[in-house]
Coordinates of C-alpha atoms in Angstrom, one line a residue:
M1 CA 21.5 23.0 -100.8
K2 CA 20.9 19.7 -99.3
Q3 CA 22.9 20.6 -96.2
D4 CA 20.9 23.8 -95.7
T5 CA 17.7 21.9 -95.7
M6 CA 18.9 19.2 -93.0
E7 CA 16.6 19.2 -90.0
R8 CA 17.7 19.5 -86.3
P9 CA 17.2 16.3 -84.1
G10 CA 14.0 16.3 -82.2
L11 CA 13.6 16.3 -78.4
P12 CA 13.3 12.5 -78.1
E13 CA 16.5 12.0 -80.0
R14 CA 18.3 14.6 -77.9
L15 CA 17.1 12.9 -74.6
W16 CA 18.1 9.5 -75.9
L17 CA 21.6 10.8 -76.8
K18 CA 22.0 12.4 -73.4
F19 CA 20.9 9.2 -71.6
K20 CA 23.2 7.1 -73.7
R21 CA 26.1 9.3 -72.7
R22 CA 25.2 9.0 -69.0
R23 CA 24.8 5.2 -68.9
P24 CA 28.5 4.5 -68.1
L25 CA 28.4 7.1 -65.3
L26 CA 25.3 5.6 -63.8
R27 CA 26.9 2.1 -63.8
R28 CA 30.1 3.5 -62.1
Q29 CA 28.0 5.2 -59.5
K30 CA 26.1 2.1 -58.8
R31 CA 29.3 0.1 -58.5
Y32 CA 30.8 2.6 -56.0
L33 CA 27.6 2.7 -53.9
H34 CA 27.6 -1.1 -53.8
I35 CA 31.2 -1.3 -52.6
A36 CA 30.6 1.5 -49.9
A37 CA 27.5 -0.3 -48.7
I38 CA 29.3 -3.6 -48.3
W39 CA 32.3 -2.1 -46.4
I40 CA 30.1 0.1 -44.1
A41 CA 27.9 -2.9 -43.4
V42 CA 30.9 -5.0 -42.5
I43 CA 32.2 -2.3 -40.2
W44 CA 29.0 -1.8 -38.3
L45 CA 28.4 -5.6 -38.2
I46 CA 31.7 -6.1 -36.6
T47 CA 31.0 -3.3 -34.1
M48 CA 27.6 -4.8 -33.2
V49 CA 29.2 -8.3 -32.8
Y50 CA 31.9 -6.8 -30.6
L51 CA 29.3 -5.1 -28.4
V52 CA 27.2 -8.2 -28.1
L53 CA 29.9 -10.9 -27.7
A54 CA 32.7 -9.1 -25.9
P55 CA 32.9 -10.0 -22.2
E56 CA 32.5 -7.2 -19.7
Q57 CA 35.7 -6.1 -17.9
Y58 CA 36.0 -4.1 -14.7
R59 CA 39.2 -2.1 -14.1
S60 CA 40.6 -1.6 -10.6
K61 CA 43.3 1.1 -10.0
F62 CA 45.7 1.9 -7.2
T63 CA 48.6 4.5 -7.0
L64 CA 52.0 4.1 -5.4
I65 CA 54.4 6.9 -4.4
L66 CA 58.1 6.9 -3.7
P67 CA 59.4 9.4 -1.2
G68 CA 62.4 11.3 -2.8
S69 CA 64.5 12.3 0.1
G70 CA 67.7 10.5 1.2
A71 CA 68.9 9.5 4.6
G72 CA 72.1 9.8 6.5
S73 CA 73.7 8.9 9.9
S74 CA 77.1 9.3 11.5
L75 CA 78.5 7.6 14.6
N76 CA 81.8 8.8 16.2
V77 CA 83.1 6.9 19.2
E78 CA 86.0 8.6 21.0
S79 CA 89.4 6.7 20.9
I80 CA 87.7 3.9 18.9
G81 CA 86.7 5.1 15.4
Q82 CA 84.0 6.6 13.3
A83 CA 81.3 5.1 11.2
Q84 CA 79.3 7.2 8.7
S85 CA 76.4 6.1 6.6
S86 CA 74.8 8.3 4.0
V87 CA 72.1 7.4 1.5
S88 CA 71.4 9.7 -1.3
S89 CA 68.0 10.2 -2.9
A90 CA 66.8 7.4 -5.0
F91 CA 66.1 9.9 -7.8
S92 CA 69.5 11.6 -7.8
S93 CA 70.9 9.4 -10.6
S94 CA 70.2 10.4 -14.1
T95 CA 70.7 6.9 -15.5
I96 CA 68.7 4.7 -13.0
S97 CA 65.1 5.3 -12.2
P98 CA 63.5 3.4 -9.3
T99 CA 60.1 3.9 -10.7
E100 CA 61.1 2.0 -13.9
N101 CA 62.6 -0.7 -11.7
Y102 CA 59.3 -1.0 -9.8
K103 CA 57.3 -1.0 -13.0
R104 CA 59.3 -4.0 -14.2
L105 CA 58.9 -5.7 -10.9
L106 CA 55.1 -5.2 -11.0
M107 CA 55.1 -7.0 -14.3
T108 CA 57.5 -9.9 -13.6
D109 CA 56.3 -13.5 -13.8
I110 CA 57.0 -14.2 -10.1
T111 CA 54.9 -11.2 -9.0
L112 CA 52.0 -12.3 -11.3
R113 CA 52.2 -15.9 -10.1
E114 CA 52.1 -14.9 -6.5
S115 CA 49.2 -12.5 -7.2
A116 CA 47.3 -15.2 -9.0
E117 CA 47.8 -17.6 -6.0
K118 CA 46.6 -14.9 -3.6
S119 CA 43.6 -14.0 -5.7
G120 CA 42.6 -17.7 -6.4
D121 CA 43.2 -17.4 -10.1
H122 CA 45.1 -19.7 -12.4
A123 CA 48.6 -18.4 -13.2
D124 CA 47.9 -18.3 -16.9
R125 CA 44.6 -16.4 -16.5
F126 CA 46.0 -13.6 -14.3
P127 CA 46.1 -10.5 -16.5
V128 CA 49.2 -8.4 -17.0
P129 CA 48.7 -5.1 -15.2
V130 CA 48.9 -1.8 -17.0
V131 CA 51.6 0.3 -15.2
K132 CA 51.8 4.0 -15.9
L133 CA 54.5 6.3 -14.7
I134 CA 53.3 9.9 -14.2
D135 CA 55.7 12.4 -15.6
Q136 CA 57.5 14.8 -13.3
T137 CA 56.3 12.9 -10.2
N138 CA 57.2 9.8 -8.2
L139 CA 53.8 8.2 -8.8
I140 CA 53.2 4.8 -10.2
Q141 CA 49.6 4.1 -11.4
V142 CA 48.6 0.5 -11.7
E143 CA 45.5 -0.9 -13.4
I144 CA 44.3 -4.4 -13.6
V145 CA 41.1 -5.9 -15.1
G146 CA 38.6 -8.5 -13.9
R147 CA 35.4 -10.1 -15.1
N148 CA 33.4 -8.3 -12.4
S149 CA 34.0 -5.6 -9.8
K150 CA 34.8 -7.9 -7.0
E151 CA 37.4 -9.9 -9.0
A152 CA 39.1 -6.8 -10.2
H153 CA 39.4 -5.4 -6.7
K154 CA 40.6 -8.7 -5.4
R155 CA 43.3 -8.9 -8.1
A156 CA 44.5 -5.4 -7.4
I157 CA 44.9 -6.1 -3.7
A158 CA 46.7 -9.3 -4.5
L159 CA 49.0 -7.6 -6.9
K160 CA 49.9 -4.8 -4.5
E161 CA 50.6 -7.3 -1.6
S162 CA 52.7 -9.5 -3.9
F163 CA 54.7 -6.5 -5.1
L164 CA 55.4 -5.3 -1.5
E165 CA 56.4 -8.8 -0.5
Q166 CA 58.8 -9.0 -3.4
L167 CA 60.3 -5.7 -2.3
D168 CA 60.7 -7.0 1.3
G169 CA 62.3 -10.2 0.0
L170 CA 64.7 -8.2 -2.1
R171 CA 65.6 -6.0 0.8
K172 CA 66.1 -9.0 3.1
N173 CA 68.2 -10.8 0.6
E174 CA 70.4 -7.7 0.1
A175 CA 70.8 -7.3 3.8
E176 CA 71.7 -10.9 4.3
T177 CA 74.2 -10.8 1.4
R178 CA 75.8 -7.6 2.7
E179 CA 75.9 -9.1 6.2
R180 CA 77.7 -12.2 5.0
S181 CA 80.2 -10.0 3.2
D182 CA 80.6 -7.8 6.2
V183 CA 81.1 -10.8 8.5
R184 CA 83.8 -12.1 6.2
N185 CA 85.4 -8.7 6.2
L186 CA 85.1 -8.5 10.0
V187 CA 86.9 -11.8 10.4
Q188 CA 89.8 -10.5 8.3
L189 CA 89.9 -7.3 10.3
E190 CA 89.8 -9.2 13.6
K191 CA 92.7 -11.3 12.4
K192 CA 94.5 -8.1 11.6
V193 CA 93.8 -6.7 15.0
R194 CA 95.0 -9.9 16.7
S195 CA 98.1 -10.0 14.6
T196 CA 99.1 -6.4 15.3
Q197 CA 98.4 -6.9 19.0
Q198 CA 100.5 -10.1 19.2
A199 CA 103.4 -8.3 17.4
L200 CA 103.1 -5.5 19.9
L201 CA 103.1 -7.8 22.9
D202 CA 106.0 -9.9 21.6
F203 CA 108.0 -6.7 21.1
Q204 CA 107.2 -5.4 24.6
A205 CA 108.1 -8.7 26.2
T206 CA 111.4 -8.9 24.2
T207 CA 112.6 -5.3 24.8
G208 CA 110.9 -4.5 28.1
L209 CA 109.7 -1.2 26.5
V210 CA 106.0 -1.2 27.1
S211 CA 105.0 2.3 26.0
L212 CA 106.3 5.5 24.6
D213 CA 105.6 7.0 28.0
Q214 CA 108.2 4.7 29.4
F215 CA 110.6 5.8 26.7
N216 CA 109.9 9.4 27.5
T217 CA 110.5 8.6 31.2
R218 CA 113.9 7.1 30.4
I219 CA 114.8 10.2 28.5
A220 CA 113.6 12.4 31.4
N221 CA 115.7 10.2 33.7
M222 CA 118.7 10.8 31.6
D223 CA 118.2 14.6 31.9
S224 CA 117.7 14.1 35.7
L225 CA 120.9 12.1 35.9
R226 CA 122.8 14.9 34.1
Q227 CA 121.3 17.4 36.6
Q228 CA 122.3 15.1 39.5
E229 CA 125.8 14.8 38.0
R230 CA 126.2 18.6 37.9
E231 CA 125.0 18.9 41.5
A232 CA 127.3 16.1 42.6
R233 CA 130.3 17.8 41.0
L234 CA 129.5 21.0 42.8
A235 CA 129.2 19.1 46.1
V236 CA 132.6 17.4 45.6
K237 CA 134.2 20.7 44.9
Q238 CA 132.5 22.4 47.8
K239 CA 133.4 19.6 50.4
S240 CA 136.9 19.2 49.0
A241 CA 137.5 23.0 49.4
E242 CA 136.2 22.9 53.0
S243 CA 138.4 19.9 53.9
Q244 CA 141.5 21.5 52.4
R245 CA 140.7 24.7 54.3
F246 CA 140.4 22.9 57.6
S247 CA 143.6 21.0 56.8
S248 CA 145.5 24.2 56.1
I249 CA 144.3 25.7 59.4
L250 CA 145.1 22.7 61.5
G251 CA 148.2 21.7 59.7
K252 CA 147.0 18.1 59.5
D253 CA 145.7 15.9 56.9
V254 CA 142.6 13.9 57.1
D255 CA 144.3 10.8 58.4
G256 CA 145.9 12.8 61.2
A257 CA 142.7 14.4 62.1
N258 CA 140.9 11.1 62.1
S259 CA 143.6 9.7 64.5
A260 CA 143.2 12.7 66.7
M261 CA 139.5 12.3 66.7
R262 CA 139.9 8.7 67.8
L263 CA 142.1 9.7 70.6
R264 CA 139.7 12.4 71.5
S265 CA 136.9 9.9 71.7
D266 CA 138.8 7.5 73.9
P267 CA 137.9 8.2 77.6
V268 CA 141.1 6.5 79.0
F269 CA 143.4 8.4 76.7
Q270 CA 141.5 11.5 77.5
Q271 CA 142.0 11.1 81.3
L272 CA 145.7 10.3 80.8
A273 CA 146.0 13.3 78.6
D274 CA 144.4 15.6 81.2
R275 CA 146.7 14.2 84.0
F276 CA 149.7 14.5 81.7
A277 CA 148.8 18.1 81.0
K278 CA 148.5 18.9 84.7
L279 CA 151.8 17.2 85.5
E280 CA 153.5 19.0 82.6
V281 CA 152.3 22.3 84.0
S282 CA 153.4 21.4 87.5
A283 CA 156.8 20.3 86.2
H284 CA 157.3 23.7 84.4
E285 CA 156.2 25.6 87.6
K286 CA 158.6 23.7 89.9
G287 CA 161.4 23.8 87.4
A288 CA 161.2 27.5 87.4
T289 CA 161.7 27.8 91.2
L290 CA 163.5 24.6 92.2
G291 CA 166.7 23.0 91.1
E292 CA 167.0 20.0 88.9
N293 CA 167.8 17.6 91.8
H294 CA 165.1 18.9 94.1
G295 CA 163.0 16.1 95.4
A296 CA 159.7 17.7 94.5
L297 CA 160.7 18.4 91.0
V298 CA 162.2 15.0 90.5
Q299 CA 159.0 13.4 91.8
V300 CA 156.8 15.4 89.4
V301 CA 159.1 14.7 86.4
T302 CA 159.1 11.0 87.3
E303 CA 155.3 10.9 87.4
R304 CA 155.1 12.8 84.2
D305 CA 157.4 10.4 82.4
Q306 CA 155.6 7.4 83.7
L307 CA 152.2 8.9 82.7
K308 CA 153.7 9.8 79.2
A309 CA 154.7 6.2 78.7
A310 CA 151.2 5.1 79.7
L311 CA 149.7 7.8 77.4
V312 CA 151.9 6.6 74.5
K313 CA 151.0 3.0 75.1
R314 CA 147.3 3.8 75.2
G315 CA 147.5 5.9 72.1
Q316 CA 149.3 3.3 70.1
S317 CA 146.7 0.7 71.1
V318 CA 144.0 3.0 69.8
T319 CA 145.5 4.5 66.6
G320 CA 148.7 2.5 65.9
L321 CA 150.7 5.8 65.6
S322 CA 154.2 6.4 66.7
A323 CA 155.0 7.9 70.1
R324 CA 155.9 11.2 68.5
A325 CA 152.7 11.4 66.5
I326 CA 150.7 10.5 69.6
M327 CA 152.4 13.2 71.6
R328 CA 151.6 15.8 68.9
N329 CA 147.9 14.9 69.2
V330 CA 147.8 15.4 73.0
D331 CA 147.1 19.1 72.7
I332 CA 144.3 18.4 70.3
A333 CA 142.9 15.8 72.7
V334 CA 142.9 18.5 75.4
A335 CA 141.8 21.5 73.3
D336 CA 138.1 21.5 72.4
G337 CA 138.4 24.2 69.7
R338 CA 140.9 22.3 67.6
S339 CA 139.0 19.1 68.1
N340 CA 135.9 20.7 66.7
L341 CA 137.8 21.9 63.7
M342 CA 139.2 18.4 63.0
Q343 CA 135.7 17.0 63.4
N344 CA 134.4 19.4 60.8
M345 CA 137.3 18.5 58.5
V346 CA 136.6 14.8 58.8
I347 CA 132.9 15.4 58.2
A348 CA 133.7 17.6 55.2
N349 CA 136.1 14.9 53.9
S350 CA 133.5 12.2 54.4
Q351 CA 130.9 14.2 52.6
S352 CA 133.4 14.9 49.8
A353 CA 134.1 11.2 49.5
G354 CA 130.4 10.5 49.5
A355 CA 129.8 13.1 46.8
R356 CA 132.6 11.6 44.7
A357 CA 131.2 8.1 45.1
S358 CA 127.7 9.4 44.2
L359 CA 129.2 11.2 41.2
A360 CA 130.9 8.0 40.1
V361 CA 127.7 6.1 40.3
I362 CA 125.8 8.8 38.4
R363 CA 128.4 9.0 35.7
K364 CA 128.3 5.2 35.4
D365 CA 124.5 5.3 35.0
I366 CA 124.8 8.1 32.5
A367 CA 127.4 6.1 30.5
N368 CA 125.1 3.0 30.6
Q369 CA 122.1 5.1 29.6
S370 CA 124.1 6.8 26.8
A371 CA 125.2 3.4 25.5
K372 CA 121.7 2.2 25.4
S373 CA 120.1 5.4 24.1
G374 CA 120.7 4.6 20.4
E375 CA 119.1 1.2 20.7
L376 CA 116.4 2.7 22.9
V377 CA 115.5 5.2 20.2
K378 CA 115.3 2.4 17.6
Q379 CA 113.1 0.4 19.9
A380 CA 110.9 3.4 20.5
S381 CA 110.5 4.0 16.8
V382 CA 109.6 0.3 16.2
L383 CA 107.2 0.5 19.2
A384 CA 105.5 3.7 17.8
D385 CA 105.0 1.9 14.4
L386 CA 103.5 -1.2 16.2
V387 CA 101.2 0.9 18.4
R388 CA 100.1 2.9 15.4
D389 CA 99.4 -0.2 13.3
H390 CA 97.5 -1.7 16.2
R391 CA 95.4 1.4 16.8
V392 CA 94.7 1.7 13.1
A393 CA 93.6 -1.9 12.9
E394 CA 91.4 -1.4 16.0
A395 CA 89.9 1.8 14.6
V396 CA 89.1 0.1 11.2
F397 CA 87.6 -2.9 13.0
S398 CA 85.5 -0.8 15.3
S399 CA 84.4 1.5 12.5
A400 CA 83.4 -1.5 10.3
L401 CA 81.5 -3.0 13.2
A402 CA 79.7 0.2 13.9
R403 CA 79.0 0.7 10.2
I404 CA 77.3 -2.7 10.0
D405 CA 74.9 -1.5 12.7
T406 CA 74.3 1.9 11.1
N407 CA 73.6 0.2 7.7
K408 CA 70.9 -1.9 9.3
Q409 CA 69.1 1.2 10.3
D410 CA 68.2 2.1 6.7
P411 CA 66.8 -0.9 4.8
F412 CA 65.6 1.3 1.9
A413 CA 69.0 2.3 0.6
S414 CA 68.9 0.2 -2.6
Y415 CA 65.1 -0.3 -2.8
P416 CA 63.4 3.0 -1.9
L417 CA 60.4 3.1 0.4
V418 CA 57.0 2.7 -1.3
Q419 CA 53.7 4.1 0.1
T420 CA 50.2 3.5 -1.2
L421 CA 48.8 6.9 -2.3
E422 CA 45.5 5.4 -3.5
Q423 CA 44.2 2.1 -2.3
P424 CA 42.8 -0.4 -4.9
S425 CA 39.5 1.0 -6.1
V426 CA 36.2 -0.9 -6.4
P427 CA 34.9 -0.2 -10.0
Q428 CA 31.3 0.7 -10.2
K429 CA 30.8 0.1 -13.9
S430 CA 32.5 -1.9 -16.6
S431 CA 35.4 -0.3 -18.5
S432 CA 34.9 -2.5 -21.6
P433 CA 33.2 -2.9 -24.0
S434 CA 32.6 0.8 -24.3
L435 CA 29.5 1.7 -26.4
L436 CA 30.8 5.2 -27.0
L437 CA 34.2 4.0 -28.2
A438 CA 32.6 1.3 -30.4
F439 CA 30.4 3.8 -32.1
A440 CA 33.2 6.3 -32.5
G441 CA 35.3 3.6 -34.1
A442 CA 32.5 2.5 -36.4
L443 CA 31.9 6.1 -37.5
A444 CA 35.6 6.6 -38.0
G445 CA 35.8 3.5 -40.2
T446 CA 32.7 4.7 -42.2
C447 CA 34.4 8.0 -42.8
I448 CA 37.6 6.4 -43.9
I449 CA 35.7 4.2 -46.4
L450 CA 33.8 7.2 -47.8
V451 CA 37.0 9.3 -48.1
A452 CA 38.8 6.4 -49.9
L453 CA 36.0 5.9 -52.4
G454 CA 35.8 9.6 -53.0
L455 CA 39.5 9.7 -53.8
L456 CA 39.0 6.8 -56.2
W457 CA 36.1 8.6 -57.9
F458 CA 38.0 11.8 -58.6
R459 CA 41.3 10.2 -59.3
Q460 CA 41.4 11.2 -63.0
T461 CA 40.7 14.8 -62.2
I462 CA 43.3 14.8 -59.4
I463 CA 45.9 13.2 -61.7
R464 CA 45.3 15.7 -64.5
K465 CA 45.8 18.6 -62.0
I466 CA 48.9 17.1 -60.6
A467 CA 50.5 15.8 -63.8
P468 CA 48.6 17.4 -66.8
N469 CA 51.1 15.9 -69.4
V470 CA 50.5 12.3 -68.3

């Protein structure tokens, strides 16, 4: 009954209970607001200090471009050699990028030191440039800062000039190094040429075989000698046959015909033979009509016998033949027809003898040439090798010499050509500190602080939802 008559709390009591339960929550809210205010104040204070104290910087930019095509050249000198020079595109390699090489060169210490010297800055104060490689292009964008517009522009110009000078120095050094190597190679090649030339000259002086044309001429001479030998054999057969035919007609051999021709050519013997022939005819005529002891016949016979003795004596002094042989030739000495036949026989025999002598000489030459042909072939083979070695050495030397000249025509083989697409700019306004970026950063920091405190405030609720059993 006592419980039924208990009274409900009044309004002041209920408000006090409610306020009592909310006191921890109010303290928590106050603590979170205090922390948020401190961090946000710190962030904005730092931002303001940065905007007030950070020095102004001006940014100058310039852009470089690398042409992507390669170059090539070819030189062919007849009978000397060929030199070919071909430079592929600098971007044809998948492992080496010239833009990356140039980016590193722009940022090297030596480039920065020379740039500082050109711009009048101290080497330690010259800033490192910002180098950007534009994707899918051959462009290199370079940025460099300065305390004012003029300084930034001056530094950009100095950096570009130093970079180009470094490239020229590298190209010059490469050319000099290559040239020294080529000169050493040329010296070796020249020694090779002189060595092969001296070997060729020594061989020519020793053997007398100067060229392969001379060898071919000797081979052709051998064929010519064989042809002459065939012709000489035919001439010997022909003249021998003619001489034998005349000999069979005249009934005399060549010696007899020669003696007869000597008697025929002697004018004294010829006159005696003519007188002897007339007396012989007169004796036969008188003997036919007169007796043996007739005075006219005896006188003619006596004169004939005396003339015969004189004829024999003259013939023996001319030819050395016997009296009988001389008397056999008297008719030939008188008869012009037989004399001509004997003359032709002697001529034919002389020509046959000349052809035999020529044939003997030709056969001797053929024998000598045949004996030397084996050695000559070996010498020609050695000569061909020496000539080939000398020509190859000359061609290699001439090609190397021409290649040196062609290589000098393209100094951009290893370090590609660089052109200035955009000249160093003159900045019109400072690039930092940026008011917009500073405020954006402060706002971003403020949002991060608020989000972090919000997560801390609702952490119990989030934990119960994620892990209700904890």
